[in-house]
Short mmCIF file of C-alpha atoms (C1' of nucleotides) in Angstrom, two decimals:
data_model
loop_
_atom_site.label_atom_id
_atom_site.label_comp_id
_atom_site.label_asym_id
_atom_site.label_seq_id
_atom_site.Cartn_x
_atom_site.Cartn_y
_atom_site.Cartn_z
CA UNK A 137 -3.02 9.39 -33.49
CA UNK A 138 -4.04 7.71 -36.29
CA UNK A 139 -3.77 3.91 -37.11
CA UNK A 140 -1.32 3.07 -39.20
CA UNK A 141 -1.47 -0.49 -40.29
CA UNK A 142 1.74 -0.77 -41.32
CA UNK A 143 3.49 0.22 -38.39
CA UNK A 144 0.79 -2.08 -36.18
CA UNK A 145 1.72 -4.80 -38.45
CA UNK A 146 5.33 -4.30 -38.54
CA UNK A 147 5.58 -4.47 -34.46
CA UNK A 148 2.04 -5.44 -33.02
CA UNK A 149 0.99 -8.46 -35.17
CA UNK A 150 -2.47 -9.57 -33.47
CA UNK A 151 -4.65 -6.44 -32.40
CA UNK A 152 -5.66 -6.28 -28.87
CA UNK A 153 -8.98 -4.53 -27.53
CA UNK A 154 -8.10 -2.00 -24.05
CA UNK A 155 -11.13 -1.37 -22.48
CA UNK A 156 -11.53 -0.07 -18.05
CA UNK A 157 -13.34 -1.19 -16.07
CA UNK A 158 -14.74 0.47 -12.46
CA UNK A 159 -15.45 -0.08 -8.82
CA UNK A 160 -17.49 2.40 -7.75
CA UNK A 161 -17.31 2.06 -3.97
CA UNK A 162 -19.50 4.02 -1.69
CA UNK A 163 -21.40 3.58 1.30
CA UNK A 164 -25.59 4.07 1.38
CA UNK A 165 -27.32 3.70 4.83
CA UNK A 166 -24.60 2.86 6.22
CA UNK A 167 -23.96 0.07 4.43
CA UNK A 168 -20.22 -0.84 1.49
CA UNK A 169 -22.53 -0.86 -1.63
CA UNK A 170 -20.76 -1.00 -5.59
CA UNK A 171 -22.34 0.17 -8.71
CA UNK A 172 -23.52 -2.11 -10.85
CA UNK A 173 -24.57 -2.74 -14.52
CA UNK A 174 -27.09 -5.46 -16.38
CA UNK A 175 -25.33 -6.14 -19.19
CA UNK A 176 -27.65 -5.90 -22.71
CA UNK A 177 -25.68 -7.78 -25.19
CA UNK A 178 -23.61 -10.70 -24.85
CA UNK A 179 -21.64 -11.78 -23.52
CA UNK A 180 -22.42 -12.71 -20.80
CA UNK A 181 -25.84 -10.79 -21.38
CA UNK A 182 -28.16 -9.78 -18.50
CA UNK A 183 -25.57 -11.08 -16.32
CA UNK A 184 -24.43 -8.51 -13.97
CA UNK A 185 -21.23 -7.10 -14.00
CA UNK A 186 -18.64 -3.62 -13.19
CA UNK A 187 -19.12 -0.75 -15.49
CA UNK A 188 -16.60 0.28 -18.22
CA UNK A 189 -16.04 0.21 -21.19
CA UNK A 190 -12.95 0.46 -24.49
CA UNK A 191 -10.53 2.83 -24.58
CA UNK A 192 -10.83 4.93 -27.60
CA UNK A 193 -8.21 6.07 -29.35
CA UNK A 194 -7.28 9.65 -28.17
CA UNK A 195 -8.23 8.73 -24.74
CA UNK A 196 -5.89 7.06 -22.00
CA UNK A 197 -7.51 4.62 -18.99
CA UNK A 198 -8.02 6.96 -17.18
CA UNK A 199 -9.49 9.34 -19.42
CA UNK A 200 -11.80 6.23 -20.43
CA UNK A 201 -11.97 5.44 -16.81
CA UNK A 202 -13.93 8.38 -15.71
CA UNK A 203 -16.44 8.68 -19.31
CA UNK A 204 -17.40 5.60 -18.53
CA UNK A 205 -18.43 6.51 -14.71
CA UNK A 206 -19.91 9.23 -15.99
CA UNK A 207 -21.86 7.96 -18.27
CA UNK A 208 -23.20 4.84 -15.78
CA UNK A 209 -24.05 7.57 -13.02
CA UNK A 210 -25.38 9.89 -14.95
CA UNK A 211 -23.27 12.79 -12.40
CA UNK A 212 -21.65 15.40 -13.90
CA UNK A 213 -18.63 16.22 -12.07
CA UNK A 214 -16.23 13.14 -12.35
CA UNK A 215 -13.71 15.37 -12.75
CA UNK A 216 -13.08 15.63 -8.74
CA UNK A 217 -13.97 12.60 -7.35
CA UNK A 218 -10.95 9.88 -6.12
CA UNK A 219 -10.46 7.54 -8.81
CA UNK A 220 -7.09 5.11 -8.90
CA UNK A 221 -5.78 2.35 -10.74
CA UNK A 222 -6.35 -1.13 -9.85
CA UNK A 223 -4.40 -2.99 -11.37
CA UNK A 224 -4.72 -4.53 -15.41
CA UNK A 225 -6.05 -8.60 -16.07
CA UNK A 226 -4.83 -10.00 -18.97
CA UNK A 227 -5.50 -13.31 -18.46
CA UNK A 228 -6.16 -14.33 -22.32
CA UNK A 229 -9.80 -15.95 -22.64
CA UNK A 230 -10.79 -13.47 -19.74
CA UNK A 231 -13.41 -12.19 -21.91
CA UNK A 232 -14.56 -15.21 -25.02
CA UNK A 233 -15.31 -12.68 -28.07
CA UNK A 234 -11.45 -11.96 -28.37
CA UNK A 235 -8.11 -10.66 -26.25
CA UNK A 236 -9.48 -7.77 -24.67
CA UNK A 237 -7.19 -6.34 -21.94
CA UNK A 238 -8.82 -3.56 -19.03
CA UNK A 239 -7.54 -1.68 -17.22
CA UNK A 240 -9.27 -1.71 -13.44
CA UNK A 241 -10.39 1.49 -11.69
CA UNK A 242 -11.46 1.90 -7.97
CA UNK A 243 -13.28 5.02 -7.11
CA UNK A 244 -14.44 6.19 -3.88
CA UNK A 245 -17.87 7.75 -4.11
CA UNK A 246 -19.63 9.88 -1.13
CA UNK A 247 -23.08 10.61 -1.88
CA UNK A 248 -23.60 8.61 -4.73
CA UNK A 249 -26.83 10.00 -7.31
CA UNK A 250 -28.68 7.35 -8.47
CA UNK A 251 -27.36 6.11 -11.32
CA UNK A 252 -29.41 5.31 -14.41
CA UNK A 253 -29.20 2.28 -17.57
CA UNK A 254 -26.32 3.25 -20.23
CA UNK A 255 -25.84 2.94 -23.71
CA UNK A 256 -23.74 -0.83 -23.56
CA UNK A 257 -26.01 -1.34 -19.87
CA UNK A 258 -30.08 -2.65 -19.79
CA UNK A 259 -29.63 -0.67 -15.67
CA UNK A 260 -26.97 -0.09 -13.48
CA UNK A 261 -28.04 0.15 -9.38
CA UNK A 262 -26.28 0.70 -5.85
CA UNK A 263 -25.59 -3.77 -5.51
CA UNK A 264 -24.94 -3.98 -1.76
CA UNK A 265 -21.24 -5.79 -1.78
CA UNK A 266 -22.07 -8.73 0.57
CA UNK A 267 -24.95 -9.68 -1.72
CA UNK A 268 -22.82 -9.16 -4.48
CA UNK A 269 -23.07 -12.84 -7.00
CA UNK A 270 -21.24 -14.08 -9.55
CA UNK A 271 -20.22 -10.93 -11.82
CA UNK A 272 -19.80 -11.78 -15.90
CA UNK A 273 -15.97 -12.30 -16.84
CA UNK A 274 -13.61 -12.07 -14.29
CA UNK A 275 -15.54 -9.36 -12.66
CA UNK A 276 -15.66 -10.69 -9.28
CA UNK A 277 -12.25 -10.81 -8.73
CA UNK A 278 -11.58 -6.98 -9.99
CA UNK A 279 -14.16 -6.22 -6.90
CA UNK A 280 -12.47 -8.83 -4.03
CA UNK A 281 -8.65 -7.29 -5.13
CA UNK A 282 -10.70 -3.82 -5.45
CA UNK A 283 -12.23 -3.87 -1.94
CA UNK A 284 -8.72 -5.15 -0.73
CA UNK A 285 -7.07 -2.47 -2.09
CA UNK A 286 -9.17 -0.19 0.25
CA UNK A 287 -9.38 -2.07 2.96
CA UNK A 288 -5.51 -1.48 2.90
CA UNK A 289 -5.20 1.74 1.95
CA UNK A 290 -7.80 3.55 4.73
CA UNK A 291 -4.41 2.09 6.73
CA UNK A 292 -1.87 4.09 6.37
CA UNK A 293 -3.88 7.02 3.32
CA UNK A 294 -6.69 9.87 4.17
CA UNK A 295 -8.42 7.99 1.48
CA UNK A 296 -11.44 7.38 3.38
CA UNK A 297 -12.21 11.54 3.96
CA UNK A 298 -12.49 10.25 -0.53
CA UNK A 299 -16.04 8.85 1.02
CA UNK A 300 -17.25 11.41 3.51
CA UNK A 301 -18.88 14.59 2.04
CA UNK A 302 -16.81 17.92 2.34
CA UNK A 303 -17.96 18.16 6.05
CA UNK A 304 -18.38 15.59 7.44
CA UNK A 305 -18.26 14.83 12.30
CA UNK A 306 -15.98 11.58 13.36
CA UNK A 307 -18.29 9.42 13.53
CA UNK A 308 -19.13 9.23 9.89
CA UNK A 309 -15.55 9.36 9.42
CA UNK A 310 -15.21 6.29 11.91
CA UNK A 311 -18.05 5.00 10.10
CA UNK A 312 -16.00 4.86 6.98
CA UNK A 313 -13.71 2.35 8.58
CA UNK A 314 -15.91 0.45 10.42
CA UNK A 315 -17.73 -0.78 7.35
CA UNK A 316 -14.76 -1.17 5.00
CA UNK A 317 -13.49 -3.19 6.90
CA UNK A 318 -15.80 -4.83 8.77
CA UNK A 319 -15.07 -4.37 12.29
CA UNK A 320 -15.76 -2.48 15.18
CA UNK A 321 -13.22 0.71 16.45
CA UNK A 322 -13.23 2.15 19.44
CA UNK A 323 -14.61 5.92 19.45
CA UNK A 324 -12.80 8.00 21.58
CA UNK A 325 -9.37 6.39 20.48
CA UNK A 326 -10.72 7.21 17.45
CA UNK A 327 -10.79 10.13 18.22
CA UNK A 328 -7.70 10.69 19.47
CA UNK A 329 -5.89 8.88 16.73
CA UNK A 330 -7.35 10.81 13.41
CA UNK A 331 -6.94 14.17 15.42
CA UNK A 332 -3.17 13.70 16.49
CA UNK A 333 -2.51 12.69 13.29
CA UNK A 334 -1.26 16.34 11.36
CA UNK A 335 -3.18 17.01 8.12
CA UNK A 336 -6.20 13.94 8.03
CA UNK A 337 -8.85 16.57 9.63
CA UNK A 338 -9.39 20.23 10.88
CA UNK A 339 -12.60 21.24 11.88
CA UNK A 340 -14.44 23.90 10.96
CA UNK A 341 -14.31 26.98 11.69
CA UNK A 342 -18.35 27.24 11.94
CA UNK A 343 -20.19 25.43 14.16
CA UNK A 344 -21.19 21.96 16.14
CA UNK A 345 -24.72 20.15 13.69
CA UNK A 346 -27.21 19.19 14.47
CA UNK A 347 -29.44 18.02 11.93
CA UNK A 348 -31.72 15.45 12.86
CA UNK A 349 -29.69 13.30 15.15
CA UNK A 350 -30.52 12.29 18.64
CA UNK A 351 -27.57 12.34 21.07
CA UNK A 352 -24.47 15.44 21.12
CA UNK A 353 -24.00 17.68 18.10
CA UNK A 354 -20.67 16.28 17.21
CA UNK A 355 -18.28 18.88 15.70
CA UNK A 356 -17.40 18.92 11.71
CA UNK A 357 -14.10 18.90 9.74
CA UNK A 358 -13.44 18.50 6.45
CA UNK A 359 -10.49 16.24 5.30
CA UNK A 360 -6.71 18.20 5.68
CA UNK A 361 -4.14 18.54 3.10
CA UNK A 362 -2.15 15.67 4.06
CA UNK A 363 -2.57 12.30 1.85
CA UNK A 364 -0.23 9.75 3.70
CA UNK A 365 -0.80 8.77 7.31
CA UNK A 366 1.87 8.94 9.97
CA UNK A 367 2.26 6.68 11.83
CA UNK A 368 -0.72 4.31 10.07
CA UNK A 369 -4.03 3.96 11.04
CA UNK A 370 -3.85 0.34 11.86
CA UNK A 371 -7.09 -2.68 11.67
CA UNK A 372 -7.32 -4.99 14.30
CA UNK A 373 -5.29 -7.97 14.59
CA UNK A 374 -8.26 -10.62 12.70
CA UNK A 375 -6.59 -13.71 13.40
CA UNK A 376 -3.59 -14.83 15.26
CA UNK A 377 -1.77 -11.75 13.19
CA UNK A 378 0.93 -10.61 16.44
CA UNK A 379 -0.15 -7.29 17.80
CA UNK B 48 -8.32 -17.55 -29.03
CA UNK B 49 -7.67 -16.66 -32.75
CA UNK B 50 -7.69 -13.90 -34.23
CA UNK B 51 -11.39 -12.87 -35.16
CA UNK B 52 -11.25 -9.47 -36.81
CA UNK B 53 -15.69 -10.02 -37.39
CA UNK B 54 -15.63 -10.05 -33.63
CA UNK B 55 -12.50 -7.00 -33.19
CA UNK B 56 -14.57 -4.47 -35.67
CA UNK B 57 -17.91 -5.36 -33.97
CA UNK B 58 -16.59 -3.79 -30.47
CA UNK B 59 -13.28 -2.32 -30.50
CA UNK B 60 -13.17 -0.21 -34.18
CA UNK B 61 -9.55 0.45 -33.28
CA UNK B 62 -6.26 -2.08 -32.31
CA UNK B 63 -3.85 -1.63 -29.65
CA UNK B 64 -0.84 -2.87 -29.06
CA UNK B 65 -0.22 -4.20 -25.69
CA UNK B 66 3.43 -4.65 -24.18
CA UNK B 67 4.89 -5.77 -20.53
CA UNK B 68 8.07 -3.60 -19.21
CA UNK B 69 9.63 -4.60 -16.78
CA UNK B 70 11.50 -2.69 -13.91
CA UNK B 71 14.11 -5.02 -12.80
CA UNK B 72 16.05 -4.34 -9.06
CA UNK B 73 19.05 -5.21 -7.82
CA UNK B 74 21.41 -4.00 -5.04
CA UNK B 75 24.98 -4.76 -6.93
CA UNK B 76 28.32 -3.76 -4.81
CA UNK B 77 25.67 -2.36 -2.24
CA UNK B 78 24.40 0.08 -4.73
CA UNK B 79 20.46 0.07 -5.92
CA UNK B 80 20.72 -0.90 -9.93
CA UNK B 81 17.80 -1.42 -12.17
CA UNK B 82 18.46 -3.65 -15.36
CA UNK B 83 18.23 -1.49 -18.37
CA UNK B 84 19.07 -2.54 -22.56
CA UNK B 85 20.76 -0.03 -25.04
CA UNK B 86 17.39 -0.01 -28.36
CA UNK B 87 18.24 -2.02 -31.33
CA UNK B 88 16.45 0.16 -33.66
CA UNK B 89 13.74 2.88 -33.99
CA UNK B 90 12.42 4.47 -31.96
CA UNK B 91 14.36 5.80 -29.88
CA UNK B 92 17.61 3.62 -31.39
CA UNK B 93 20.50 4.13 -29.09
CA UNK B 94 18.88 5.31 -26.16
CA UNK B 95 17.89 3.02 -22.98
CA UNK B 96 15.20 2.16 -22.29
CA UNK B 97 13.71 -0.66 -19.56
CA UNK B 98 13.53 -4.53 -20.96
CA UNK B 99 9.99 -5.52 -22.31
CA UNK B 100 8.15 -5.93 -24.80
CA UNK B 101 4.89 -7.21 -26.82
CA UNK B 102 2.12 -9.60 -25.30
CA UNK B 103 1.94 -12.09 -27.24
CA UNK B 104 -2.03 -13.92 -28.10
CA UNK B 105 -1.04 -16.77 -25.75
CA UNK B 106 0.00 -14.75 -23.41
CA UNK B 107 -0.98 -13.23 -20.03
CA UNK B 108 1.20 -9.64 -19.88
CA UNK B 109 2.60 -12.00 -16.26
CA UNK B 110 3.21 -15.08 -18.81
CA UNK B 111 5.03 -11.65 -21.10
CA UNK B 112 7.14 -9.74 -18.63
CA UNK B 113 8.57 -13.70 -17.47
CA UNK B 114 9.76 -14.21 -20.86
CA UNK B 115 11.05 -10.76 -21.67
CA UNK B 116 13.27 -10.90 -17.95
CA UNK B 117 14.10 -14.92 -19.14
CA UNK B 118 15.41 -13.32 -22.23
CA UNK B 119 17.00 -9.73 -21.06
CA UNK B 120 18.55 -11.65 -18.37
CA UNK B 121 20.03 -14.94 -19.78
CA UNK B 122 18.46 -16.58 -16.18
CA UNK B 123 17.31 -19.29 -16.91
CA UNK B 124 15.33 -20.31 -13.48
CA UNK B 125 12.85 -17.10 -13.72
CA UNK B 126 9.55 -18.58 -11.94
CA UNK B 127 10.23 -17.83 -8.38
CA UNK B 128 11.64 -14.86 -8.26
CA UNK B 129 9.87 -11.79 -7.33
CA UNK B 130 7.44 -10.62 -9.97
CA UNK B 131 4.29 -8.33 -9.69
CA UNK B 132 2.46 -5.29 -11.36
CA UNK B 133 3.36 -2.25 -10.59
CA UNK B 134 0.37 -0.31 -13.65
CA UNK B 135 -0.49 0.44 -16.86
CA UNK B 136 0.77 2.89 -18.42
CA UNK B 137 -1.69 4.49 -21.18
CA UNK B 138 -1.15 8.03 -22.21
CA UNK B 139 -2.68 8.48 -26.20
CA UNK B 140 1.28 9.20 -27.29
CA UNK B 141 3.83 8.04 -24.48
CA UNK B 142 5.07 5.82 -28.18
CA UNK B 143 5.61 7.59 -32.03
CA UNK B 144 4.52 4.43 -33.50
CA UNK B 145 0.78 3.43 -32.39
CA UNK B 146 -1.58 2.98 -30.12
CA UNK B 147 0.59 1.06 -27.37
CA UNK B 148 -0.50 0.40 -24.24
CA UNK B 149 2.13 -0.89 -21.54
CA UNK B 150 1.60 -3.00 -18.21
CA UNK B 151 5.04 -2.01 -16.32
CA UNK B 152 6.62 -4.80 -13.65
CA UNK B 153 8.73 -4.82 -11.05
CA UNK B 154 10.84 -7.44 -10.22
CA UNK B 155 13.27 -7.62 -7.91
CA UNK B 156 16.61 -10.28 -8.42
CA UNK B 157 18.86 -10.86 -5.40
CA UNK B 158 22.24 -11.95 -7.27
CA UNK B 159 22.05 -10.88 -10.17
CA UNK B 160 23.48 -12.86 -13.48
CA UNK B 161 26.15 -10.84 -16.61
CA UNK B 162 23.14 -10.24 -18.60
CA UNK B 163 23.47 -10.11 -22.45
CA UNK B 164 21.94 -8.33 -25.42
CA UNK B 165 18.15 -9.94 -26.71
CA UNK B 166 16.26 -9.68 -29.98
CA UNK B 167 15.53 -6.74 -29.79
CA UNK B 168 18.23 -4.85 -27.49
CA UNK B 169 22.16 -3.45 -28.94
CA UNK B 170 22.70 -4.74 -25.32
CA UNK B 171 21.90 -4.80 -21.88
CA UNK B 172 22.89 -3.89 -18.60
CA UNK B 173 22.99 -3.16 -14.68
CA UNK B 174 23.05 0.62 -14.48
CA UNK B 175 23.31 2.07 -11.12
CA UNK B 176 19.81 3.87 -10.44
CA UNK B 177 21.20 6.81 -9.26
CA UNK B 178 23.04 7.36 -13.32
CA UNK B 179 20.13 6.56 -14.92
CA UNK B 180 20.06 9.31 -17.55
CA UNK B 181 16.65 10.30 -19.58
CA UNK B 182 15.00 7.17 -21.26
CA UNK B 183 13.43 6.17 -23.76
CA UNK B 184 9.63 6.42 -24.13
CA UNK B 185 7.56 7.29 -20.14
CA UNK B 186 10.02 5.41 -18.24
CA UNK B 187 11.60 7.34 -16.43
CA UNK B 188 8.67 7.70 -14.99
CA UNK B 189 7.92 3.94 -14.51
CA UNK B 190 11.07 3.37 -12.61
CA UNK B 191 10.12 6.38 -10.15
CA UNK B 192 7.00 4.81 -9.81
CA UNK B 193 8.45 1.09 -9.75
CA UNK B 194 11.26 2.70 -6.93
CA UNK B 195 8.97 4.26 -5.35
CA UNK B 196 6.52 2.14 -5.33
CA UNK B 197 8.99 -0.97 -3.22
CA UNK B 198 10.08 1.38 -1.16
CA UNK B 199 6.53 1.41 0.33
CA UNK B 200 6.05 -2.23 0.68
CA UNK B 201 9.54 -2.01 2.35
CA UNK B 202 7.70 -0.91 5.58
CA UNK B 203 4.95 -3.06 5.57
CA UNK B 204 5.60 -6.44 3.34
CA UNK B 205 8.90 -9.22 3.64
CA UNK B 206 9.22 -7.66 0.01
CA UNK B 207 12.94 -6.82 1.23
CA UNK B 208 14.50 -10.60 1.20
CA UNK B 209 13.45 -10.97 -2.28
CA UNK B 210 16.60 -8.85 -2.50
CA UNK B 211 18.23 -11.41 -0.62
CA UNK B 212 20.34 -14.37 -1.25
CA UNK B 213 18.61 -17.67 0.55
CA UNK B 214 20.45 -16.97 3.62
CA UNK B 215 21.43 -14.26 4.66
CA UNK B 216 22.37 -11.81 7.59
CA UNK B 217 20.22 -9.30 9.70
CA UNK B 218 22.92 -6.86 7.81
CA UNK B 219 22.26 -7.89 4.83
CA UNK B 220 19.12 -7.30 4.68
CA UNK B 221 19.89 -4.13 7.08
CA UNK B 222 21.76 -3.12 4.40
CA UNK B 223 18.79 -3.37 1.67
CA UNK B 224 16.20 -0.82 3.33
CA UNK B 225 18.89 1.78 3.61
CA UNK B 226 19.75 0.88 -0.43
CA UNK B 227 15.84 1.64 -0.91
CA UNK B 228 15.08 3.41 1.83
CA UNK B 229 18.62 5.68 1.12
CA UNK B 230 18.63 6.61 4.83
CA UNK B 231 21.34 4.80 7.66
CA UNK B 232 19.13 3.00 10.41
CA UNK B 233 20.23 2.06 13.84
CA UNK B 234 21.60 -1.11 13.91
CA UNK B 235 20.69 -2.95 16.86
CA UNK B 236 17.38 -1.75 16.97
CA UNK B 237 16.24 -3.06 13.56
CA UNK B 238 17.37 -6.06 14.79
CA UNK B 239 14.85 -5.74 17.61
CA UNK B 240 12.74 -5.28 14.86
CA UNK B 241 13.35 -7.64 12.91
CA UNK B 242 13.04 -10.47 15.51
CA UNK B 243 9.89 -9.24 17.11
CA UNK B 244 8.12 -9.85 13.81
CA UNK B 245 7.48 -13.36 14.10
CA UNK B 246 7.43 -14.93 10.55
CA UNK B 247 9.50 -12.56 8.73
CA UNK B 248 13.14 -14.55 9.04
CA UNK B 249 13.62 -17.61 10.75
CA UNK B 250 17.93 -18.85 12.08
CA UNK B 251 19.57 -21.11 9.61
CA UNK B 252 20.23 -24.26 12.21
CA UNK B 253 23.28 -24.43 10.95
CA UNK B 254 25.83 -22.58 12.17
CA UNK B 255 27.09 -18.53 11.62
CA UNK B 256 29.31 -17.69 8.51
CA UNK B 257 32.90 -16.74 8.36
CA UNK B 258 32.74 -15.34 4.57
CA UNK B 259 35.67 -12.82 3.33
CA UNK B 260 34.56 -10.31 6.57
CA UNK B 261 35.77 -8.81 9.07
CA UNK B 262 34.30 -8.47 12.69
CA UNK B 263 32.28 -11.03 14.40
CA UNK B 264 30.55 -14.26 12.03
CA UNK B 265 26.88 -13.36 11.56
CA UNK B 266 24.26 -15.25 11.99
CA UNK B 267 21.92 -16.56 9.17
CA UNK B 268 19.20 -16.52 8.54
CA UNK B 269 16.28 -17.53 6.06
CA UNK B 270 13.33 -15.54 4.85
CA UNK B 271 10.38 -16.12 6.86
CA UNK B 272 6.62 -17.14 6.09
CA UNK B 273 5.06 -14.13 6.60
CA UNK B 274 4.76 -11.91 3.43
CA UNK B 275 2.74 -8.69 5.63
CA UNK B 276 4.92 -7.04 8.21
CA UNK B 277 1.97 -6.53 11.83
CA UNK B 278 2.86 -3.67 12.60
CA UNK B 279 4.98 -2.38 9.62
CA UNK B 280 8.55 -1.21 10.08
CA UNK B 281 8.04 2.47 8.70
CA UNK B 282 10.93 5.05 8.10
CA UNK B 283 12.54 7.68 9.50
CA UNK B 284 10.15 10.36 8.65
CA UNK B 285 12.60 12.14 6.39
CA UNK B 286 10.31 16.03 6.39
CA UNK B 287 8.37 17.55 9.02
CA UNK B 288 6.16 14.53 8.64
CA UNK B 289 5.02 13.41 12.42
CA UNK B 290 6.78 11.19 14.65
"C1'" DC C 11 -41.34 18.26 33.12
"C1'" DC C 12 -38.09 14.88 34.27
"C1'" DT C 13 -35.70 10.25 32.34
"C1'" DC C 14 -33.89 7.15 29.83
"C1'" DT C 15 -31.35 7.07 25.55
"C1'" DT C 16 -28.53 7.79 22.98
"C1'" DT C 17 -23.88 10.22 20.59
"C1'" DA C 18 -19.89 13.16 21.72
"C1'" DT C 19 -16.35 14.47 23.71
"C1'" DA C 20 -12.30 14.08 27.76
"C1'" DG C 21 -9.58 11.98 29.75
"C1'" DT C 22 -7.24 7.85 32.73
"C1'" DC C 23 -4.01 4.07 33.20
"C1'" DG C 24 -1.29 0.42 32.08
"C1'" DT C 25 1.24 -1.95 28.63
"C1'" DA C 26 3.85 -2.08 24.65
"C1'" DC C 27 6.76 -0.16 20.85
"C1'" DT C 28 10.82 2.79 19.10
"C1'" DG C 29 14.34 5.30 19.14
"C1'" DA C 30 19.25 7.45 20.96
"C1'" DC C 31 21.90 5.01 23.60
"C1'" DT C 32 26.40 2.34 26.09
"C1'" DA C 33 28.53 -1.98 26.30
"C1'" DT C 34 29.87 -6.17 25.28
"C1'" DT C 35 31.60 -10.41 22.29
"C1'" DA C 36 34.75 -12.01 18.25
"C1'" DA C 37 36.27 -12.64 14.45
"C1'" DG C 38 41.20 -10.00 11.15
"C1'" DG C 39 44.87 -6.56 9.93
"C1'" DG C 40 48.79 -4.54 10.68
"C1'" DC D 263 49.07 -8.03 20.97
"C1'" DC D 264 46.31 -3.63 19.91
"C1'" DC D 265 43.21 -1.61 16.67
"C1'" DT D 266 39.50 -1.96 14.09
"C1'" DT D 267 35.22 -3.89 11.85
"C1'" DA D 268 30.58 -5.70 12.01
"C1'" DA D 269 27.28 -8.69 15.81
"C1'" DT D 270 24.95 -8.55 19.11
"C1'" DA D 271 22.99 -7.96 24.18
"C1'" DG D 272 20.95 -4.41 27.00
"C1'" DT D 273 18.85 0.43 29.19
"C1'" DC D 274 15.89 3.61 29.54
"C1'" DA D 275 12.65 7.63 28.37
"C1'" DG D 276 9.09 8.74 25.64
"C1'" DT D 277 5.34 7.63 22.96
"C1'" DA D 278 1.24 5.35 21.36
"C1'" DC D 279 -1.60 2.24 21.63
"C1'" DG D 280 -5.85 -0.74 23.93
"C1'" DA D 281 -9.10 -0.62 27.30
"C1'" DC D 282 -12.10 1.50 30.25
"C1'" DT D 283 -14.99 5.30 33.00
"C1'" DA D 284 -16.83 9.98 32.91
"C1'" DT D 285 -19.13 13.81 30.97
"C1'" DA D 286 -21.59 16.98 28.02
"C1'" DA D 287 -25.78 17.56 24.40
"C1'" DA D 288 -28.93 16.15 22.16
"C1'" DG D 289 -33.86 13.75 20.75
"C1'" DA D 290 -37.83 10.59 22.76
"C1'" DG D 291 -41.19 9.35 25.26
"C1'" DG D 292 -44.02 9.59 28.99
#
DNA sequence: CCTCTTTATAGTCGTACTGACTATTAAGGG
DNA sequence: CCCTTAATAGTCAGTACGACTATAAAGAGG
């Protein structure tokens, strides 16, 4: 759409900038990691931040998020991965430069590529979630919201498979839950529950995997057709929450 | 924040307008209703649309939504009611005038006031959800998303009480679930489930209500302190969904 | 080669929750 | 006074789930 200043002034009077920011989560070495970039320019130059950037005139926020993700991670095929809108942050003073509204997204990656610094970023890096220090802007809050949302969605959706490679073992799938929730789960019960949920996973017709691991080789599974889990796979009650 | 055109041109190059739109839901005469306005100006003049408007320079989208809601409904106190961000719609062509990104909100009202036409609206009206025809812009989709979200949140949150007046009977609460989900629920089982969930509702120390109704008077309840329901109150499986 | 460790998988048992019912109580209407 | 309506109480069987024990199949180390 062409920029029609007359139409703009007639209705809106004051311009906003719109950005798309991403909380990209993955599991590396059994630990939850998030993709961060070091800002190469003011404001917050030298601070770590979530990757993201301005939405272009011909893009939706989703498209912009996917483009930024490809640019920051060097990932060639970002079409298939899980990208989900988190929420929009629009506090008037969240960016010192001007009025910036950001649409935040959550992305989940199975086997993460090594990122490289992009145009606006001095460098990009996978950072263990627990060691993330204060971030630029309100990105701490965005990241916390993303973590909370992902944790909640694991309960009633098949989202956990988005952290896994195309073929995975039930042990790997369970590990996703344990890492995101920060709790240990009973292995036989987890297995029973997952297999009793139709469409969650399906066994790969081939054989068991033997790669490297000690112990009995595990059966390989693929993500099934189901997107929602009925009944849900609830977190163990952390506090005085009733059973 | 003052409009700094130099900063704007340096970073963003092209202005966006940001609006806040509202899917305001309530239950009237036992039927789910949504608040709609008839547009008083182009584009879509004469078409029905969700209430909403431009976010002002000193407002967050949440603040703008609350202000618009007060203006369109004539509701004096909108501070206490349930307002929740739904998602943001940013397709480049969703508004024929110019580039408009809208942050959509869902609001739930117990006893709805009669709305009145506002500044931009020829008139405002409560419309039964099932009779909503094609709306302006992409508001059909926003409304459908809102309905779906509310239905899902009823399962694992105490959101249903937001549809009810401060004091309500379990029959009224059950009616909220039935109207939003479009399914009938077993009354004794619903009662048992709600009362077994600590913090969902609490009995009002006073007496039972006798007002108008035929049948045995019901005990009055208030919303409890809990916001999430553990375990959730799941919808009856509509299709071939496994128990 | 034998044993220990590790991981996957199989199965058991008792409790809690749920869906489908039936029964009783307390109002109002004719 | 009986019928209808709505709230509330209770029953019962199937299922799900947490906690647990047992077995199987691999590698590591002697």
